[in-house]
PDB file of C-alpha atoms in Angstrom:
ATOM      1  CA  MET A  28      -6.676  16.945  -7.951  1.00  0.00           C
ATOM      2  CA  SER A  29      -4.031  18.424 -10.169  1.00  0.00           C
ATOM      3  CA  GLN A  30      -1.738  16.218 -12.109  1.00  0.00           C
ATOM      4  CA  ALA A  31       0.860  17.123  -9.622  1.00  0.00           C
ATOM      5  CA  PHE A  32       0.717  15.411  -6.361  1.00  0.00           C
ATOM      6  CA  ARG A  33       2.903  14.956  -3.097  1.00  0.00           C
ATOM      7  CA  CYS A  34       3.831  11.403  -2.443  1.00  0.00           C
ATOM      8  CA  LEU A  35       5.712   9.920   0.957  1.00  0.00           C
ATOM      9  CA  LEU A  36       7.210   6.869   0.296  1.00  0.00           C
ATOM     10  CA  SER A  37       8.491   4.533   2.955  1.00  0.00           C
ATOM     11  CA  THR A  38       9.086   0.823   3.651  1.00  0.00           C
ATOM     12  CA  VAL A  39       8.352  -0.872   7.176  1.00  0.00           C
ATOM     13  CA  GLU A  40      10.879  -0.894   9.977  1.00  0.00           C
ATOM     14  CA  SER A  41      12.259  -4.514   9.363  1.00  0.00           C
ATOM     15  CA  ASP A  42      12.878  -4.300   5.683  1.00  0.00           C
ATOM     16  CA  SER A  43      16.336  -2.902   4.918  1.00  0.00           C
ATOM     17  CA  HIS A  44      15.996  -2.813   1.033  1.00  0.00           C
ATOM     18  CA  VAL A  45      16.825   0.410  -0.972  1.00  0.00           C
ATOM     19  CA  TRP A  46      16.542  -0.477  -4.432  1.00  0.00           C
ATOM     20  CA  ASN A  47      12.743  -1.009  -4.203  1.00  0.00           C
ATOM     21  CA  LEU A  48      12.554   2.489  -3.006  1.00  0.00           C
ATOM     22  CA  VAL A  49      14.753   4.133  -5.846  1.00  0.00           C
ATOM     23  CA  TYR A  50      12.832   2.430  -8.451  1.00  0.00           C
ATOM     24  CA  LEU A  51       9.312   3.581  -6.812  1.00  0.00           C
ATOM     25  CA  GLN A  52      10.492   7.155  -6.354  1.00  0.00           C
ATOM     26  CA  LYS A  53      11.769   7.594 -10.277  1.00  0.00           C
ATOM     27  CA  LEU A  54       8.502   5.648 -11.104  1.00  0.00           C
ATOM     28  CA  LEU A  55       6.382   8.141  -9.115  1.00  0.00           C
ATOM     29  CA  GLU A  56       8.366  11.147 -10.178  1.00  0.00           C
ATOM     30  CA  GLU A  57       8.056  10.322 -13.953  1.00  0.00           C
ATOM     31  CA  ASN A  58       4.262  10.241 -12.943  1.00  0.00           C
ATOM     32  CA  GLY A  59       3.895  13.763 -11.427  1.00  0.00           C
ATOM     33  CA  ALA A  60       4.894  13.144  -7.756  1.00  0.00           C
ATOM     34  CA  GLU A  61       6.807  15.259  -5.701  1.00  0.00           C
ATOM     35  CA  VAL A  62       8.306  12.538  -3.446  1.00  0.00           C
ATOM     36  CA  GLN A  63       9.593  12.427   0.047  1.00  0.00           C
ATOM     37  CA  ASN A  64      11.694   9.116   0.440  1.00  0.00           C
ATOM     38  CA  LEU A  65      12.315   7.902   4.110  1.00  0.00           C
ATOM     39  CA  GLY A  66      14.468   5.053   3.139  1.00  0.00           C
ATOM     40  CA  ALA A  67      14.960   1.782   4.511  1.00  0.00           C
ATOM     41  CA  CYS A  68      14.152   0.503   8.157  1.00  0.00           C
ATOM     42  CA  THR A  69      11.720   3.324   8.547  1.00  0.00           C
ATOM     43  CA  PRO A  70      10.425   3.466  12.091  1.00  0.00           C
ATOM     44  CA  VAL A  71       6.553   3.588  12.438  1.00  0.00           C
ATOM     45  CA  ALA A  72       7.043   7.109  14.438  1.00  0.00           C
ATOM     46  CA  GLU A  73       9.234   8.823  11.399  1.00  0.00           C
ATOM     47  CA  VAL A  74       6.261   8.006   8.875  1.00  0.00           C
ATOM     48  CA  VAL A  75       3.754   9.194  11.458  1.00  0.00           C
ATOM     49  CA  GLN A  76       5.706  12.494  11.886  1.00  0.00           C
ATOM     50  CA  ALA A  77       5.862  12.932   8.453  1.00  0.00           C
ATOM     51  CA  VAL A  78       2.656  12.336   7.336  1.00  0.00           C
ATOM     52  CA  SER A  79       1.476  14.702  10.296  1.00  0.00           C
ATOM     53  CA  GLU A  80       4.199  17.401   8.989  1.00  0.00           C
ATOM     54  CA  ASN A  81       3.860  17.353   5.197  1.00  0.00           C
ATOM     55  CA  ARG A  82       0.243  16.089   4.980  1.00  0.00           C
ATOM     56  CA  PRO A  83       1.031  14.430   1.603  1.00  0.00           C
ATOM     57  CA  ASP A  84      -1.531  13.257  -1.271  1.00  0.00           C
ATOM     58  CA  LEU A  85      -0.505   9.487  -0.911  1.00  0.00           C
ATOM     59  CA  LEU A  86       1.362   7.365   1.295  1.00  0.00           C
ATOM     60  CA  VAL A  87       3.190   4.429  -0.773  1.00  0.00           C
ATOM     61  CA  VAL A  88       4.572   1.770   1.260  1.00  0.00           C
ATOM     62  CA  SER A  89       6.863  -0.883  -0.450  1.00  0.00           C
ATOM     63  CA  SER A  90       8.677  -3.766   1.213  1.00  0.00           C
ATOM     64  CA  VAL A  91      10.561  -6.446  -0.337  1.00  0.00           C
ATOM     65  CA  ASN A  92      11.967  -8.909   2.351  1.00  0.00           C
ATOM     66  CA  GLY A  93       8.737 -10.813   2.861  1.00  0.00           C
ATOM     67  CA  HIS A  94       7.725  -9.909   6.299  1.00  0.00           C
ATOM     68  CA  GLY A  95       5.898  -6.815   4.974  1.00  0.00           C
ATOM     69  CA  LEU A  96       2.630  -7.557   6.335  1.00  0.00           C
ATOM     70  CA  HIS A  97       3.114  -7.406   9.956  1.00  0.00           C
ATOM     71  CA  GLY A  98       5.028  -3.872   9.500  1.00  0.00           C
ATOM     72  CA  ALA A  99       2.110  -2.436   7.097  1.00  0.00           C
ATOM     73  CA  ARG A 100      -0.725  -3.420   9.717  1.00  0.00           C
ATOM     74  CA  GLU A 101       1.304  -1.783  12.541  1.00  0.00           C
ATOM     75  CA  LEU A 102       2.113   1.514  10.374  1.00  0.00           C
ATOM     76  CA  LEU A 103      -1.455   1.956   9.338  1.00  0.00           C
ATOM     77  CA  SER A 104      -2.851   1.294  12.775  1.00  0.00           C
ATOM     78  CA  ALA A 105      -0.291   4.252  14.015  1.00  0.00           C
ATOM     79  CA  LEU A 106      -1.545   6.519  11.366  1.00  0.00           C
ATOM     80  CA  ARG A 107      -5.445   5.797  12.397  1.00  0.00           C
ATOM     81  CA  GLU A 108      -4.496   6.324  16.402  1.00  0.00           C
ATOM     82  CA  GLN A 109      -3.076   9.534  15.370  1.00  0.00           C
ATOM     83  CA  ARG A 110      -6.345  10.193  13.350  1.00  0.00           C
ATOM     84  CA  LEU A 111      -4.111  10.960  10.197  1.00  0.00           C
ATOM     85  CA  ASP A 112      -6.476   9.908   7.299  1.00  0.00           C
ATOM     86  CA  VAL A 113      -4.301   9.732   4.056  1.00  0.00           C
ATOM     87  CA  PRO A 114      -5.002   7.269   1.278  1.00  0.00           C
ATOM     88  CA  SER A 115      -2.173   4.799   2.015  1.00  0.00           C
ATOM     89  CA  VAL A 116      -1.122   1.748  -0.422  1.00  0.00           C
ATOM     90  CA  VAL A 117       1.162  -1.082   0.282  1.00  0.00           C
ATOM     91  CA  GLY A 118       3.010  -3.662  -2.055  1.00  0.00           C
ATOM     92  CA  GLY A 119       6.001  -5.735  -3.205  1.00  0.00           C
ATOM     93  CA  LYS A 120       6.899  -8.725  -1.643  1.00  0.00           C
ATOM     94  CA  LEU A 121       4.750  -8.979   1.534  1.00  0.00           C
ATOM     95  CA  THR A 122       5.077 -12.260   2.864  1.00  0.00           C
ATOM     96  CA  THR A 123       7.215 -15.193   2.391  1.00  0.00           C
ATOM     97  CA  ALA A 124       4.916 -17.409  -0.103  1.00  0.00           C
ATOM     98  CA  GLU A 125       3.408 -16.117  -3.087  1.00  0.00           C
ATOM     99  CA  SER A 126       0.634 -18.388  -2.055  1.00  0.00           C
ATOM    100  CA  ASP A 127      -0.166 -16.285   0.229  1.00  0.00           C
ATOM    101  CA  ASN A 128      -0.550 -12.575  -1.786  1.00  0.00           C
ATOM    102  CA  ASP A 129      -4.542 -13.237  -2.042  1.00  0.00           C
ATOM    103  CA  ARG A 130      -5.022 -13.779   1.680  1.00  0.00           C
ATOM    104  CA  THR A 131      -2.311 -10.575   2.535  1.00  0.00           C
ATOM    105  CA  ARG A 132      -4.329  -8.738  -0.052  1.00  0.00           C
ATOM    106  CA  ARG A 133      -7.573  -9.014   1.656  1.00  0.00           C
ATOM    107  CA  ALA A 134      -6.279  -8.569   5.358  1.00  0.00           C
ATOM    108  CA  LEU A 135      -4.696  -5.383   4.310  1.00  0.00           C
ATOM    109  CA  LEU A 136      -7.375  -4.033   2.510  1.00  0.00           C
ATOM    110  CA  ALA A 137      -9.594  -5.060   5.426  1.00  0.00           C
ATOM    111  CA  HIS A 138      -7.183  -3.011   7.876  1.00  0.00           C
ATOM    112  CA  GLY A 139      -7.974   0.310   5.550  1.00  0.00           C
ATOM    113  CA  TYR A 140      -4.954   0.329   2.917  1.00  0.00           C
ATOM    114  CA  THR A 141      -6.513   1.827  -0.333  1.00  0.00           C
ATOM    115  CA  ASP A 142      -4.908  -0.848  -2.408  1.00  0.00           C
ATOM    116  CA  VAL A 143      -2.684  -3.863  -2.172  1.00  0.00           C
ATOM    117  CA  PHE A 144      -0.225  -4.326  -5.119  1.00  0.00           C
ATOM    118  CA  THR A 145       1.604  -7.846  -5.293  1.00  0.00           C
ATOM    119  CA  GLY A 146       2.236 -10.202  -7.754  1.00  0.00           C
ATOM    120  CA  GLU A 147       3.125 -10.104 -11.701  1.00  0.00           C
ATOM    121  CA  ASP A 148       1.153  -7.566 -12.399  1.00  0.00           C
ATOM    122  CA  ALA A 149       1.623  -5.256  -9.265  1.00  0.00           C
ATOM    123  CA  ILE A 150       3.398  -2.414 -11.321  1.00  0.00           C
ATOM    124  CA  ASP A 151       0.797  -2.130 -14.028  1.00  0.00           C
ATOM    125  CA  ARG A 152      -1.954  -2.253 -11.345  1.00  0.00           C
ATOM    126  CA  PHE A 153      -0.025   0.886  -9.642  1.00  0.00           C
ATOM    127  CA  LEU A 154       0.385   2.702 -12.641  1.00  0.00           C
ATOM    128  CA  THR A 155      -3.439   2.475 -13.401  1.00  0.00           C
ATOM    129  CA  PHE A 156      -4.084   3.709  -9.457  1.00  0.00           C
ATOM    130  CA  LEU A 157      -1.782   6.562  -9.927  1.00  0.00           C
ATOM    131  CA  HIS A 158      -3.094   7.927 -13.100  1.00  0.00           C
ATOM    132  CA  PHE A 159      -6.849   7.452 -11.751  1.00  0.00           C
ATOM    133  CA  GLY A 160      -5.796   8.936  -8.323  1.00  0.00           C
ATOM    134  CA  LYS A 161      -4.249  12.163 -10.371  1.00  0.00           C
ATOM    135  CA  THR A 162      -7.368  12.928 -12.014  1.00  0.00           C
ATOM    136  CA  GLU A 163     -10.402  11.388  -9.598  1.00  0.00           C
ATOM    137  CA  GLY A 164      -8.348  11.818  -6.061  1.00  0.00           C
ATOM    138  CA  PHE A 165      -6.574   8.751  -4.458  1.00  0.00           C
ATOM    139  CA  SER A 166      -9.268   8.409  -1.974  1.00  0.00           C
ATOM    140  CA  ALA A 167     -11.801   7.660  -4.666  1.00  0.00           C
ATOM    141  CA  TRP A 168      -9.955   4.794  -5.969  1.00  0.00           C
ATOM    142  CA  GLN A 169     -12.481   1.533  -5.056  1.00  0.00           C
ATOM    143  CA  ALA A 170      -9.865  -1.533  -5.149  1.00  0.00           C
ATOM    144  CA  ASP A 171     -10.813  -4.515  -6.833  1.00  0.00           C
ATOM    145  CA  ALA A 172     -11.780  -7.482  -4.323  1.00  0.00           C
ATOM    146  CA  ALA A 173      -9.309  -9.602  -3.346  1.00  0.00           C
ATOM    147  CA  VAL A 174      -9.701 -13.242  -4.754  1.00  0.00           C
ATOM    148  CA  ILE A 175     -10.944 -15.687  -2.431  1.00  0.00           C
ATOM    149  CA  PRO A 176      -8.875 -19.172  -3.173  1.00  0.00           C
ATOM    150  CA  PRO A 177     -11.048 -22.314  -2.320  1.00  0.00           C
ATOM    151  CA  TRP A 178      -9.187 -23.578   0.654  1.00  0.00           C
ATOM    152  CA  ASP A 179      -9.773 -20.191   2.279  1.00  0.00           C
ATOM    153  CA  PHE A 180     -13.718 -20.703   1.958  1.00  0.00           C
ATOM    154  CA  ALA A 181     -13.684 -22.800   5.153  1.00  0.00           C
ATOM    155  CA  GLY A 182     -12.676 -20.021   7.499  1.00  0.00           C
ATOM    156  CA  LEU A 183     -15.442 -17.483   6.098  1.00  0.00           C
ATOM    157  CA  SER A 184     -19.308 -17.566   7.240  1.00  0.00           C
ATOM    158  CA  THR A 185     -21.430 -18.234   4.408  1.00  0.00           C
ATOM    159  CA  MET A 186     -25.192 -17.002   4.048  1.00  0.00           C
ATOM    160  CA  GLU A 187     -27.967 -19.586   4.302  1.00  0.00           C
ATOM    161  CA  VAL A 188     -29.535 -20.026   1.129  1.00  0.00           C
ATOM    162  CA  ARG A 189     -33.263 -20.737   0.681  1.00  0.00           C
TER     163      ARG A 189
END
């Protein structure tokens, strides 16, 4: 992939904030992206249409209202239903409790997101992702496994040790 890339920037339908989108647009542009910013409260159908028509190299979804988990799932499901395969990342404040970040990250990675950026190091990790993607391609990125806190082990199946 060349140093320049096409990026579609969106939020979820329930999120009316724009400051995060302006910040991310500037950050992406500073890192070589040609950005199409779809703005706040972006309907899923609008994102699907934009991906279909513009075939971006990367879809970036940001939410800061604390309710992005549900919308992020819906959005990626709609893209998959239309057989639109684009490296997709999501980040911001996706739940109302910081203690849910690891669980949310696990759920969205399992759902098919290329990576999920939350918490204090989100921007640093996102920049690392961008630099990798510009040289190796965004779809080649391998996200680190999400942390599983001890209280979440009860819901996971364990392998028998002999």
